Amino acid sequence: MAHTTLSPAEFLTPQRLAKLSSNQQDYAATILADVLRVRQAVGLTGDWTPQQVAATLAALPTMVDQSHRYYVAVVPVLTAYFKAQALPNEAALLQALKAARAALVAPHETTDQEQAAYETVVAQVETWVQTMTQQPEVQNLSSADQQRFATIIHTVAELLITGKGLQPSEWTVTTLSEIMFGPFTHLLDDSERVPELFHLVPFALTALFTYLADHQLLPAATELQAWVRNQHTALTTMYDPKLEHFFEELTAAMQQQGIDTRDRQAVDAFTQDYLRAHPTTSRALFMTDHQLTQSHPAKQLKFSQKKRRKRRRK
């Protein structure tokens, strides 16, 4: 039987708030609203399970831009929230919260130095975009497609330079593949995840690599352009909501098993085992051109969707 979940308002009575610390009281309502929103955004419904807790809290930092004090309060607030409902799987939920705590309490605010470095990258990439938009093939795009073109260039360049710490002289086919299949779609706004944008990805990448090569900034330009040609279908069809949900489930399963998501071999091995254990999912996924084992969990991104939305809309 499904359990009726307490709403934030029903939970946050004066008596329950009094049991929380002052910091937890400050953020309790915001945390509960954010957690329930993120849970819905990643497609999770029904009763809370340990897997849902893990997936929701893994996605939370990528969708919510808050201070360190906020993230310190997340696990205690959710612990009180679950205890108040006397859920039958309470012990397992609390264990999942405990397992997620270390990643959540790591500082999420970008330092002044990091922010300045990021803004420098944004300014540099904007210079590239402004120059490329003077090219006839880009000028011939509609205004909407020109905005999508700029979004693609910014997202790719920022993932490689800020996310991976690689200047264009260090870009390779391997690093490009790693950011395109997974992190790229995670960093886009929901409104940007449309076929029109993905259809432009090969064109935008080719234009970027040609521009950088013309300025002697990209030694691997030929290899990267060949990769784009070979991956044309995969790039134009790489966003699939069902596949996105799979990655959330896979991330939660890895966390439950204690897999280090920075260990590429461990992630690849776990992914293959997971697909073998879920043959129906496996068949559906391998009917696409997506490269499953190239995906990286969204929580590894070094700058959030929220920060990038603010920049684009200035």
Phi, psi and omega in degrees: 000134180291145181261135179284119183280135176294138173283160177305319181295321179292327181283320190278062174277159178305324181294318180287320179299325181297338180275352180264156176290168181298321178295318179294323177296321181301323188252355189305308183297318180295317181299313182295319178296317180295315182297316180292324178292315180295319178304316178293321183296327180269010171082028182256132181222177178080200181290149175294137174232163176303323180294322178293321177300312182298314182294319181294314182287335174291325181278336186307310182295337180278344184243349182232121180260098184225172183281170177299322180300323178299310184290332174297328184274347187301306185295314178300320180294314179293327176299313178296323180297314180290320180297325182294340183263355179050050182289146182296332179256030184305315183299317180292322178295318180294326177293321178295322176297315180300319181293331183274348189298317186303316181290326183287324185276353173298142183304131181251352177277133178287134179290163180302319181294316179295319180296319179297319179296319179296315180297327176296318178297315180302315180296319180296315181294324178297325176298317177301313184298315182299322178291315182294329180290351175275350180285139184306318183294334176275321178299330181285350177288153174295164180299323179294318180289330176295322177294320178294321177302312179297321179298316180298312182299312180299314184297313181296311183296319181291324176297319182284316185279308181277314182293313182258352179070032183243126173283161182308327179296345182252359181291139179226170176301320181297312182292325177296314180300320182295324182271336182284322184262085179134277183302324182304308182291327179297328186276351179277149170293158178302322183291342181269347181277071183233155181305324183300322179290313183293330176295335180273349187302309180301317179298314182295317179297316180298318179296318179297312183294324178295316179300312182294322178295320179298335179258017177055038181251352188227088181301328184266024185304314182299314180295319181293320178293323177295321178298317179299317179297318182290332183257019186307309182295316180298321181291321183281346182236020191284344178264122179221118181306324179294320179293322178300317179296323177300316181296325177295317179295319181296318179299316179298318180296321178296319179295320179298328181267001178073028180284132176282110185289353175274349180269100185302316181296319180294320179296315179299314182296316180296319180299315179296318178296319181297317180293323177295328180281346179232072187299326180295314177298318181301313181297318181295320183288319182285358173281348179265173178265009182291148178259095191300314187283001177271352185286143175239138181305144184300331184295348180279350180296143184264358173214147193269164175300320186297316179298319183289326177296319179300317182295314185297328189267005179290000000 
